[in-house]
Amino acid sequence: MTHFATTRWPGIARAPRTPLKARAAKAILRPTVNHVPVRLTFANGSTWGAGTAGSPEMRLVRPKSFFARLGADTKIGFGEAYMAGDWTTGHATDLADLLEPFAARMATIVPVPLQKFRVFVDKKLPHHQRNSVKGSRKNIEAHYDLSNDLFAQFLDPSMSYSAAWFESPEQTLEAAQLRKIDAILDDAHVTAGTRVLEIGSGWGALAIRAAHRGAKVTTITLSSEQATLAQERFAEAGVDVDIQLVDYREVTGEYDAIVSVEMIEAVGEEYWPTYFATIDKLLAPGGHVAIQAITMAHHRYLATRNSYGWIQKYIFPGGLIPSLEAIDQTLHEHTSLAVTNRRSLGQDYARTLHEWRETFNANWEAIRTQGFDETFRRMWEFYLAYCEAGFRTGYLDVFQLSIQRPSEG
């Protein structure tokens, strides 16, 4: 392992020594994978799984390490084993194609008699990842302050890091991202003179688009890296945007439109009431809210809301995906607001993630020169493919939500 892996994630460099747990993981995995249309192959030529010759192939490079990681931490070990190179895909297998059958069976892949033992393998969300004002800044910085140059290597020229909305198979990712942004601005009724608050600046694409409509735009972020590049992009675009490095809980004023794209996932369940109550407080009479939110089915949200997973450990610390029902309930109990329209972009997100991953892999040599190692590459490849598989199967979805005070119609 290189310096990047051993210093940031020392657990990846050496597999845990858990022989009993490893044997238990192996005993559970074999009958489980025999119901999944994949091939799990070993170096000695033996094969597990319900797949045929043309099915996605998962190759165990170091079975002993793989089962040790899986036994030590069932929810996190699978991804860690990929990061470590304990398993990989067959030469003709795309990683998302391999993960898709598992994602499609996420709720049932563990045999029902064993599901009652979930309480013993689920880890609680770590206290240091709570999304307090101080904690949120640390959580955001851990992902978004990695490097602007890193994100520029796989995002489209608009630097949009969220689901696009494709009009046709031929449409480019950049055009689909601008279409997504325009839909959010339309839903929020943003026109010339509109006072707009954007919660979560990204790298400024939405703020620029809103400013071009003649709106008066305030955008907030906790990422200093994003703020720096966004300011440069505002100057290049010739727009006057007020960008502030503040938490949403610190915003004051009154706004005709409040927009936020895939930021609620970083708020945390504990703070959803505060998040939506803040929006309610800042929204002018007759104003409109439009947010884009990744969601999961309510029963899956209830099952996973208090558990710590691979994504939270390695990609989005403090992250939690809500359900539509959880959003509706929070709005009802803590605000005067309600969702008035929904638009699903789930399959569009699968395509967006696929394009990001292809570009990331194609540009890996340029990314590597920034100081990122092979463990990081495998981590991000797994992250992008894992999410793509989730959206492909409908385990995850993403919605553009129009929100307003019903009495103001």
Tab-separated table of C-alpha atoms in Angstrom:
chain	number	residue	atom	x	y	z
A	1	MET	CA	0.000	0.000	0.000
A	2	THR	CA	1.125	3.553	-0.654
A	3	HIS	CA	1.466	6.397	1.832
A	4	PHE	CA	-2.044	7.724	1.093
A	5	ALA	CA	-3.706	4.451	2.117
A	6	THR	CA	-1.613	3.581	5.154
A	7	THR	CA	-1.879	7.019	6.748
A	8	ARG	CA	-5.527	7.749	6.052
A	9	TRP	CA	-7.005	4.235	6.269
A	10	PRO	CA	-4.496	2.009	8.057
A	11	GLY	CA	-7.103	-0.766	8.334
A	12	ILE	CA	-6.973	-1.331	4.578
A	13	ALA	CA	-3.273	-2.188	4.569
A	14	ARG	CA	-3.731	-5.281	6.743
A	15	ALA	CA	-6.708	-7.635	6.924
A	16	PRO	CA	-8.149	-8.256	10.412
A	17	ARG	CA	-7.442	-11.548	12.152
A	18	THR	CA	-10.865	-12.932	12.907
A	19	PRO	CA	-10.787	-16.651	12.021
A	20	LEU	CA	-14.121	-17.553	13.634
A	21	LYS	CA	-15.945	-14.621	12.094
A	22	ALA	CA	-14.280	-15.295	8.747
A	23	ARG	CA	-15.521	-18.888	8.771
A	24	ALA	CA	-19.009	-17.675	9.679
A	25	ALA	CA	-18.962	-15.144	6.821
A	26	LYS	CA	-17.899	-17.845	4.382
A	27	ALA	CA	-20.618	-20.194	5.612
A	28	ILE	CA	-23.273	-17.495	5.184
A	29	LEU	CA	-22.067	-16.110	1.854
A	30	ARG	CA	-22.018	-19.372	-0.089
A	31	PRO	CA	-25.741	-20.242	0.176
A	32	THR	CA	-26.612	-16.560	-0.162
A	33	VAL	CA	-24.708	-16.016	-3.419
A	34	ASN	CA	-26.174	-19.216	-4.815
A	35	HIS	CA	-29.430	-17.257	-5.185
A	36	VAL	CA	-27.786	-14.368	-7.033
A	37	PRO	CA	-27.121	-14.458	-10.817
A	38	VAL	CA	-23.370	-13.867	-10.534
A	39	ARG	CA	-20.254	-16.043	-10.599
A	40	LEU	CA	-17.907	-15.870	-7.635
A	41	THR	CA	-14.686	-17.500	-8.828
A	42	PHE	CA	-11.613	-18.698	-6.958
A	43	ALA	CA	-8.027	-19.050	-8.177
A	44	ASN	CA	-8.318	-22.855	-8.050
A	45	GLY	CA	-11.146	-22.734	-10.601
A	46	SER	CA	-14.035	-23.418	-8.229
A	47	THR	CA	-17.124	-21.250	-8.571
A	48	TRP	CA	-20.030	-20.153	-6.366
A	49	GLY	CA	-23.209	-18.399	-7.411
A	50	ALA	CA	-26.273	-18.880	-9.597
A	51	GLY	CA	-24.695	-17.230	-12.625
A	52	THR	CA	-23.841	-18.786	-15.958
A	53	ALA	CA	-20.832	-18.247	-18.226
A	54	GLY	CA	-22.179	-14.888	-19.383
A	55	SER	CA	-23.076	-13.586	-15.897
A	56	PRO	CA	-21.090	-10.910	-14.039
A	57	GLU	CA	-17.958	-12.373	-12.455
A	58	MET	CA	-16.524	-11.545	-9.047
A	59	ARG	CA	-12.962	-12.878	-8.736
A	60	LEU	CA	-11.609	-13.584	-5.265
A	61	VAL	CA	-7.924	-12.654	-5.396
A	62	ARG	CA	-7.235	-13.167	-1.678
A	63	PRO	CA	-10.110	-15.230	-0.260
A	64	LYS	CA	-8.659	-15.410	3.249
A	65	SER	CA	-8.449	-11.612	3.523
A	66	PHE	CA	-11.846	-11.168	1.870
A	67	PHE	CA	-13.680	-13.409	4.333
A	68	ALA	CA	-11.753	-11.913	7.256
A	69	ARG	CA	-12.923	-8.405	6.323
A	70	LEU	CA	-16.468	-9.583	5.662
A	71	GLY	CA	-16.588	-11.382	8.997
A	72	ALA	CA	-15.082	-8.494	10.954
A	73	ASP	CA	-17.550	-5.927	9.624
A	74	THR	CA	-20.304	-7.297	7.418
A	75	LYS	CA	-21.622	-3.949	6.164
A	76	ILE	CA	-18.285	-2.262	5.560
A	77	GLY	CA	-15.952	-5.176	4.869
A	78	PHE	CA	-17.225	-5.901	1.355
A	79	GLY	CA	-16.239	-2.447	0.102
A	80	GLU	CA	-13.014	-2.422	2.086
A	81	ALA	CA	-12.046	-5.723	0.494
A	82	TYR	CA	-12.473	-4.147	-2.942
A	83	MET	CA	-10.370	-1.159	-1.875
A	84	ALA	CA	-7.638	-3.536	-0.702
A	85	GLY	CA	-7.747	-5.587	-3.905
A	86	ASP	CA	-8.954	-8.745	-2.147
A	87	TRP	CA	-11.524	-9.137	-4.913
A	88	THR	CA	-12.060	-7.676	-8.342
A	89	THR	CA	-14.258	-8.174	-11.397
A	90	GLY	CA	-13.704	-10.562	-14.274
A	91	HIS	CA	-12.107	-9.129	-17.401
A	92	ALA	CA	-15.444	-8.758	-19.197
A	93	THR	CA	-17.453	-7.585	-16.153
A	94	ASP	CA	-18.388	-4.007	-15.370
A	95	LEU	CA	-18.373	-3.323	-11.634
A	96	ALA	CA	-21.882	-1.825	-11.598
A	97	ASP	CA	-23.193	-4.839	-13.539
A	98	LEU	CA	-21.785	-7.076	-10.801
A	99	LEU	CA	-23.191	-4.976	-7.956
A	100	GLU	CA	-26.644	-4.563	-9.534
A	101	PRO	CA	-27.956	-8.074	-8.691
A	102	PHE	CA	-26.875	-7.556	-5.077
A	103	ALA	CA	-28.539	-4.125	-4.953
A	104	ALA	CA	-31.749	-5.563	-6.365
A	105	ARG	CA	-31.825	-8.065	-3.485
A	106	MET	CA	-30.564	-5.745	-0.756
A	107	ALA	CA	-33.572	-6.200	1.502
A	108	THR	CA	-33.683	-9.994	1.193
A	109	ILE	CA	-30.121	-11.085	0.438
A	110	VAL	CA	-29.526	-12.061	4.069
A	111	PRO	CA	-31.694	-15.109	4.891
A	112	VAL	CA	-34.729	-14.178	7.009
A	113	PRO	CA	-33.699	-16.341	10.007
A	114	LEU	CA	-30.405	-14.421	10.183
A	115	GLN	CA	-31.900	-10.943	9.892
A	116	LYS	CA	-32.773	-10.920	13.599
A	117	PHE	CA	-29.027	-10.819	14.288
A	118	ARG	CA	-28.684	-7.504	12.425
A	119	VAL	CA	-28.518	-5.668	15.741
A	120	PHE	CA	-25.183	-7.373	16.457
A	121	VAL	CA	-23.505	-6.280	13.204
A	122	ASP	CA	-24.969	-2.791	12.789
A	123	LYS	CA	-22.722	-0.088	14.165
A	124	LYS	CA	-24.219	3.167	15.373
A	125	LEU	CA	-23.346	6.406	13.610
A	126	PRO	CA	-20.203	7.774	15.295
A	127	HIS	CA	-20.767	10.773	17.540
A	128	HIS	CA	-17.976	12.758	15.868
A	129	GLN	CA	-19.944	12.687	12.594
A	130	ARG	CA	-22.992	14.470	14.051
A	131	ASN	CA	-24.062	17.347	11.836
A	132	SER	CA	-23.815	20.105	14.402
A	133	VAL	CA	-22.568	23.437	13.065
A	134	LYS	CA	-18.977	22.386	13.800
A	135	GLY	CA	-19.489	18.775	12.750
A	136	SER	CA	-21.133	19.680	9.445
A	137	ARG	CA	-18.134	21.764	8.430
A	138	LYS	CA	-15.761	18.873	9.143
A	139	ASN	CA	-17.980	16.386	7.306
A	140	ILE	CA	-18.295	18.587	4.218
A	141	GLU	CA	-14.580	19.382	4.145
A	142	ALA	CA	-13.728	15.651	4.282
A	143	HIS	CA	-15.305	15.121	0.862
A	144	TYR	CA	-15.626	18.383	-1.007
A	145	ASP	CA	-12.260	19.840	-0.035
A	146	LEU	CA	-10.322	16.862	-1.413
A	147	SER	CA	-9.332	18.836	-4.499
A	148	ASN	CA	-11.149	20.972	-7.047
A	149	ASP	CA	-8.834	19.487	-9.658
A	150	LEU	CA	-9.967	15.975	-8.726
A	151	PHE	CA	-13.636	16.792	-9.357
A	152	ALA	CA	-12.776	18.653	-12.563
A	153	GLN	CA	-11.282	15.426	-13.919
A	154	PHE	CA	-14.617	13.579	-14.021
A	155	LEU	CA	-17.448	16.139	-13.874
A	156	ASP	CA	-18.809	17.869	-16.970
A	157	PRO	CA	-17.777	21.485	-17.726
A	158	SER	CA	-20.639	22.866	-15.609
A	159	MET	CA	-19.015	21.155	-12.563
A	160	SER	CA	-22.398	19.828	-11.452
A	161	TYR	CA	-22.081	17.052	-8.852
A	162	SER	CA	-25.660	15.764	-8.757
A	163	ALA	CA	-28.140	13.916	-10.946
A	164	ALA	CA	-28.599	15.276	-14.452
A	165	TRP	CA	-31.959	15.169	-16.262
A	166	PHE	CA	-31.564	13.714	-19.735
A	167	GLU	CA	-33.993	14.595	-22.502
A	168	SER	CA	-32.730	11.917	-24.910
A	169	PRO	CA	-30.033	9.232	-25.201
A	170	GLU	CA	-28.035	11.563	-27.441
A	171	GLN	CA	-28.014	14.516	-25.036
A	172	THR	CA	-24.651	15.357	-23.486
A	173	LEU	CA	-24.121	15.255	-19.743
A	174	GLU	CA	-23.479	18.995	-19.639
A	175	ALA	CA	-26.734	19.776	-21.453
A	176	ALA	CA	-28.629	17.407	-19.170
A	177	GLN	CA	-27.132	19.091	-16.099
A	178	LEU	CA	-28.242	22.516	-17.307
A	179	ARG	CA	-31.702	21.078	-18.006
A	180	LYS	CA	-31.792	19.811	-14.408
A	181	ILE	CA	-30.784	23.227	-13.081
A	182	ASP	CA	-33.365	25.022	-15.209
A	183	ALA	CA	-36.072	22.695	-13.892
A	184	ILE	CA	-35.133	23.540	-10.291
A	185	LEU	CA	-35.178	27.274	-11.060
A	186	ASP	CA	-38.510	26.969	-12.879
A	187	ASP	CA	-40.020	25.061	-9.959
A	188	ALA	CA	-38.849	27.827	-7.616
A	189	HIS	CA	-40.318	30.500	-9.963
A	190	VAL	CA	-36.944	32.224	-10.363
A	191	THR	CA	-37.127	35.211	-12.733
A	192	ALA	CA	-35.629	38.685	-12.978
A	193	GLY	CA	-35.541	40.358	-9.578
A	194	THR	CA	-36.185	37.180	-7.568
A	195	ARG	CA	-34.297	37.056	-4.273
A	196	VAL	CA	-32.754	33.569	-4.343
A	197	LEU	CA	-31.051	31.627	-1.574
A	198	GLU	CA	-29.128	28.525	-2.600
A	199	ILE	CA	-28.196	26.151	0.223
A	200	GLY	CA	-25.120	24.291	-0.951
A	201	SER	CA	-23.221	26.181	-3.642
A	202	GLY	CA	-21.388	23.339	-5.310
A	203	TRP	CA	-19.044	24.982	-7.791
A	204	GLY	CA	-21.543	27.681	-8.721
A	205	ALA	CA	-23.394	26.331	-11.760
A	206	LEU	CA	-26.902	26.924	-10.397
A	207	ALA	CA	-26.055	30.347	-9.015
A	208	ILE	CA	-24.670	31.413	-12.412
A	209	ARG	CA	-27.778	30.140	-14.183
A	210	ALA	CA	-30.044	31.985	-11.722
A	211	ALA	CA	-28.032	35.191	-12.047
A	212	HIS	CA	-28.344	35.005	-15.833
A	213	ARG	CA	-32.113	35.133	-15.320
A	214	GLY	CA	-31.659	38.441	-13.543
A	215	ALA	CA	-32.162	37.063	-10.042
A	216	LYS	CA	-30.447	38.434	-6.962
A	217	VAL	CA	-28.533	35.364	-5.758
A	218	THR	CA	-27.108	34.451	-2.374
A	219	THR	CA	-25.420	31.056	-2.186
A	220	ILE	CA	-23.896	29.389	0.871
A	221	THR	CA	-21.365	26.594	1.318
A	222	LEU	CA	-19.142	25.069	3.995
A	223	SER	CA	-16.423	24.093	1.532
A	224	SER	CA	-13.655	26.663	1.201
A	225	GLU	CA	-12.338	24.838	-1.881
A	226	GLN	CA	-15.712	25.087	-3.596
A	227	ALA	CA	-16.145	28.719	-2.589
A	228	THR	CA	-12.785	29.683	-4.073
A	229	LEU	CA	-13.472	28.095	-7.447
A	230	ALA	CA	-17.104	29.267	-7.500
A	231	GLN	CA	-15.969	32.862	-7.053
A	232	GLU	CA	-13.598	32.482	-9.995
A	233	ARG	CA	-16.410	31.038	-12.094
A	234	PHE	CA	-18.738	33.906	-11.148
A	235	ALA	CA	-16.123	36.407	-12.317
A	236	GLU	CA	-15.603	34.513	-15.590
A	237	ALA	CA	-19.363	34.411	-16.189
A	238	GLY	CA	-19.685	38.118	-15.411
A	239	VAL	CA	-22.339	37.648	-12.718
A	240	ASP	CA	-22.764	39.268	-9.325
A	241	VAL	CA	-23.411	36.501	-6.781
A	242	ASP	CA	-23.128	36.798	-3.010
A	243	ILE	CA	-21.341	33.641	-1.866
A	244	GLN	CA	-21.000	33.077	1.869
A	245	LEU	CA	-18.985	30.485	3.771
A	246	VAL	CA	-21.657	29.867	6.412
A	247	ASP	CA	-23.913	27.122	7.747
A	248	TYR	CA	-27.588	27.166	6.746
A	249	ARG	CA	-28.463	27.732	10.415
A	250	GLU	CA	-26.581	31.034	10.338
A	251	VAL	CA	-28.410	32.600	7.372
A	252	THR	CA	-30.615	35.640	7.900
A	253	GLY	CA	-32.879	37.639	5.602
A	254	GLU	CA	-35.913	36.950	3.454
A	255	TYR	CA	-35.991	35.192	0.085
A	256	ASP	CA	-38.578	34.716	-2.634
A	257	ALA	CA	-37.023	31.419	-3.716
A	258	ILE	CA	-34.929	28.884	-1.819
A	259	VAL	CA	-33.210	26.096	-3.739
A	260	SER	CA	-30.975	23.257	-2.674
A	261	VAL	CA	-29.622	20.392	-4.766
A	262	GLU	CA	-28.702	17.132	-3.015
A	263	MET	CA	-27.734	18.822	0.207
A	264	ILE	CA	-30.373	17.351	2.539
A	265	GLU	CA	-28.438	14.060	2.530
A	266	ALA	CA	-25.705	15.851	4.508
A	267	VAL	CA	-28.072	17.378	7.075
A	268	GLY	CA	-28.672	14.320	9.249
A	269	GLU	CA	-31.999	13.115	10.629
A	270	GLU	CA	-31.412	14.879	13.931
A	271	TYR	CA	-31.310	18.226	12.129
A	272	TRP	CA	-34.022	17.796	9.479
A	273	PRO	CA	-36.518	19.769	11.618
A	274	THR	CA	-34.005	22.619	11.960
A	275	TYR	CA	-33.167	22.523	8.243
A	276	PHE	CA	-36.768	22.780	7.085
A	277	ALA	CA	-37.780	25.209	9.863
A	278	THR	CA	-34.911	27.470	8.752
A	279	ILE	CA	-36.178	27.368	5.166
A	280	ASP	CA	-39.689	28.160	6.410
A	281	LYS	CA	-38.382	31.116	8.424
A	282	LEU	CA	-36.359	32.554	5.538
A	283	LEU	CA	-39.052	32.131	2.872
A	284	ALA	CA	-40.988	35.277	2.002
A	285	PRO	CA	-44.806	35.167	1.814
A	286	GLY	CA	-45.776	33.619	-1.515
A	287	GLY	CA	-42.271	32.216	-1.988
A	288	HIS	CA	-41.297	28.860	-3.467
A	289	VAL	CA	-38.810	26.166	-2.504
A	290	ALA	CA	-37.278	23.589	-4.839
A	291	ILE	CA	-34.912	20.907	-3.617
A	292	GLN	CA	-33.352	17.857	-5.206
A	293	ALA	CA	-33.087	14.961	-2.774
A	294	ILE	CA	-31.762	11.422	-2.976
A	295	THR	CA	-34.291	9.100	-1.342
A	296	MET	CA	-34.916	5.469	-0.475
A	297	ALA	CA	-38.076	3.523	0.308
A	298	HIS	CA	-39.441	4.327	3.754
A	299	HIS	CA	-39.041	0.789	5.119
A	300	ARG	CA	-35.383	0.774	4.040
A	301	TYR	CA	-34.823	4.186	5.608
A	302	LEU	CA	-36.288	2.913	8.890
A	303	ALA	CA	-34.065	-0.178	8.755
A	304	THR	CA	-30.834	1.724	8.037
A	305	ARG	CA	-31.318	5.123	9.678
A	306	ASN	CA	-29.191	4.318	12.722
A	307	SER	CA	-26.538	2.124	11.114
A	308	TYR	CA	-23.041	3.014	9.946
A	309	GLY	CA	-22.084	1.908	6.452
A	310	TRP	CA	-19.236	1.981	3.967
A	311	ILE	CA	-20.417	5.197	2.277
A	312	GLN	CA	-20.484	7.055	5.590
A	313	LYS	CA	-17.057	5.786	6.604
A	314	TYR	CA	-15.237	6.509	3.352
A	315	ILE	CA	-17.233	8.934	1.204
A	316	PHE	CA	-19.869	11.038	2.983
A	317	PRO	CA	-19.298	11.219	6.757
A	318	GLY	CA	-22.511	12.177	8.518
A	319	GLY	CA	-24.631	11.364	5.473
A	320	LEU	CA	-28.135	9.920	5.693
A	321	ILE	CA	-30.616	9.396	2.869
A	322	PRO	CA	-34.242	10.211	3.742
A	323	SER	CA	-37.491	8.780	2.409
A	324	LEU	CA	-40.215	10.870	0.815
A	325	GLU	CA	-42.420	10.008	3.789
A	326	ALA	CA	-39.776	11.252	6.240
A	327	ILE	CA	-39.542	14.565	4.365
A	328	ASP	CA	-43.330	14.954	4.290
A	329	GLN	CA	-43.588	14.152	7.997
A	330	THR	CA	-40.842	16.601	8.958
A	331	LEU	CA	-42.450	19.371	6.927
A	332	HIS	CA	-45.857	18.658	8.473
A	333	GLU	CA	-44.589	18.591	12.056
A	334	HIS	CA	-42.098	21.464	11.984
A	335	THR	CA	-43.116	23.911	9.234
A	336	SER	CA	-45.996	25.496	7.377
A	337	LEU	CA	-44.640	23.985	4.160
A	338	ALA	CA	-45.667	20.987	2.084
A	339	VAL	CA	-44.485	19.194	-1.059
A	340	THR	CA	-46.698	20.161	-3.997
A	341	ASN	CA	-44.959	18.311	-6.851
A	342	ARG	CA	-42.387	15.537	-7.351
A	343	ARG	CA	-40.217	14.588	-10.312
A	344	SER	CA	-38.119	11.414	-10.279
A	345	LEU	CA	-34.665	11.418	-11.873
A	346	GLY	CA	-33.572	8.007	-10.591
A	347	GLN	CA	-32.609	6.411	-13.895
A	348	ASP	CA	-31.028	9.684	-14.977
A	349	TYR	CA	-28.778	9.429	-11.939
A	350	ALA	CA	-27.713	5.915	-12.918
A	351	ARG	CA	-26.601	7.275	-16.291
A	352	THR	CA	-24.944	10.306	-14.681
A	353	LEU	CA	-22.917	8.092	-12.336
A	354	HIS	CA	-21.940	5.785	-15.186
A	355	GLU	CA	-20.581	8.718	-17.191
A	356	TRP	CA	-18.703	10.047	-14.166
A	357	ARG	CA	-17.101	6.647	-13.552
A	358	GLU	CA	-16.080	6.207	-17.172
A	359	THR	CA	-14.489	9.652	-17.185
A	360	PHE	CA	-12.835	9.086	-13.793
A	361	ASN	CA	-11.222	5.875	-15.047
A	362	ALA	CA	-10.240	7.405	-18.378
A	363	ASN	CA	-8.553	10.321	-16.568
A	364	TRP	CA	-7.010	8.269	-13.775
A	365	GLU	CA	-3.420	9.036	-14.746
A	366	ALA	CA	-4.086	12.766	-14.401
A	367	ILE	CA	-5.802	12.170	-11.052
A	368	ARG	CA	-2.953	9.994	-9.833
A	369	THR	CA	-0.458	12.789	-10.415
A	370	GLN	CA	-2.387	14.836	-7.822
A	371	GLY	CA	-1.207	12.402	-5.138
A	372	PHE	CA	-4.084	9.925	-5.063
A	373	ASP	CA	-3.119	6.268	-4.892
A	374	GLU	CA	-4.529	2.958	-6.129
A	375	THR	CA	-6.546	2.453	-2.949
A	376	PHE	CA	-8.229	5.798	-3.547
A	377	ARG	CA	-8.955	4.831	-7.162
A	378	ARG	CA	-10.602	1.589	-6.130
A	379	MET	CA	-12.519	3.367	-3.386
A	380	TRP	CA	-14.001	5.899	-5.805
A	381	GLU	CA	-14.632	3.314	-8.479
A	382	PHE	CA	-16.573	1.259	-5.929
A	383	TYR	CA	-18.467	4.335	-4.679
A	384	LEU	CA	-19.599	5.396	-8.152
A	385	ALA	CA	-20.506	1.860	-9.264
A	386	TYR	CA	-22.239	1.065	-5.959
A	387	CYS	CA	-24.450	4.146	-6.296
A	388	GLU	CA	-25.117	3.476	-9.985
A	389	ALA	CA	-26.333	-0.021	-9.141
A	390	GLY	CA	-28.577	1.392	-6.422
A	391	PHE	CA	-30.295	3.790	-8.813
A	392	ARG	CA	-30.523	1.233	-11.612
A	393	THR	CA	-32.514	-1.125	-9.399
A	394	GLY	CA	-34.655	1.513	-7.710
A	395	TYR	CA	-33.147	0.812	-4.295
A	396	LEU	CA	-32.285	4.516	-4.465
A	397	ASP	CA	-34.163	7.302	-6.192
A	398	VAL	CA	-33.756	11.050	-6.515
A	399	PHE	CA	-36.546	13.598	-6.691
A	400	GLN	CA	-36.943	17.235	-7.537
A	401	LEU	CA	-39.458	18.458	-4.965
A	402	SER	CA	-41.528	21.638	-5.243
A	403	ILE	CA	-42.378	22.961	-1.783
A	404	GLN	CA	-44.489	25.895	-0.655
A	405	ARG	CA	-47.079	26.998	1.876
A	406	PRO	CA	-50.323	25.368	0.672
A	407	SER	CA	-52.470	28.305	1.788
A	408	GLU	CA	-50.477	30.571	-0.535
A	409	GLY	CA	-51.238	28.274	-3.498
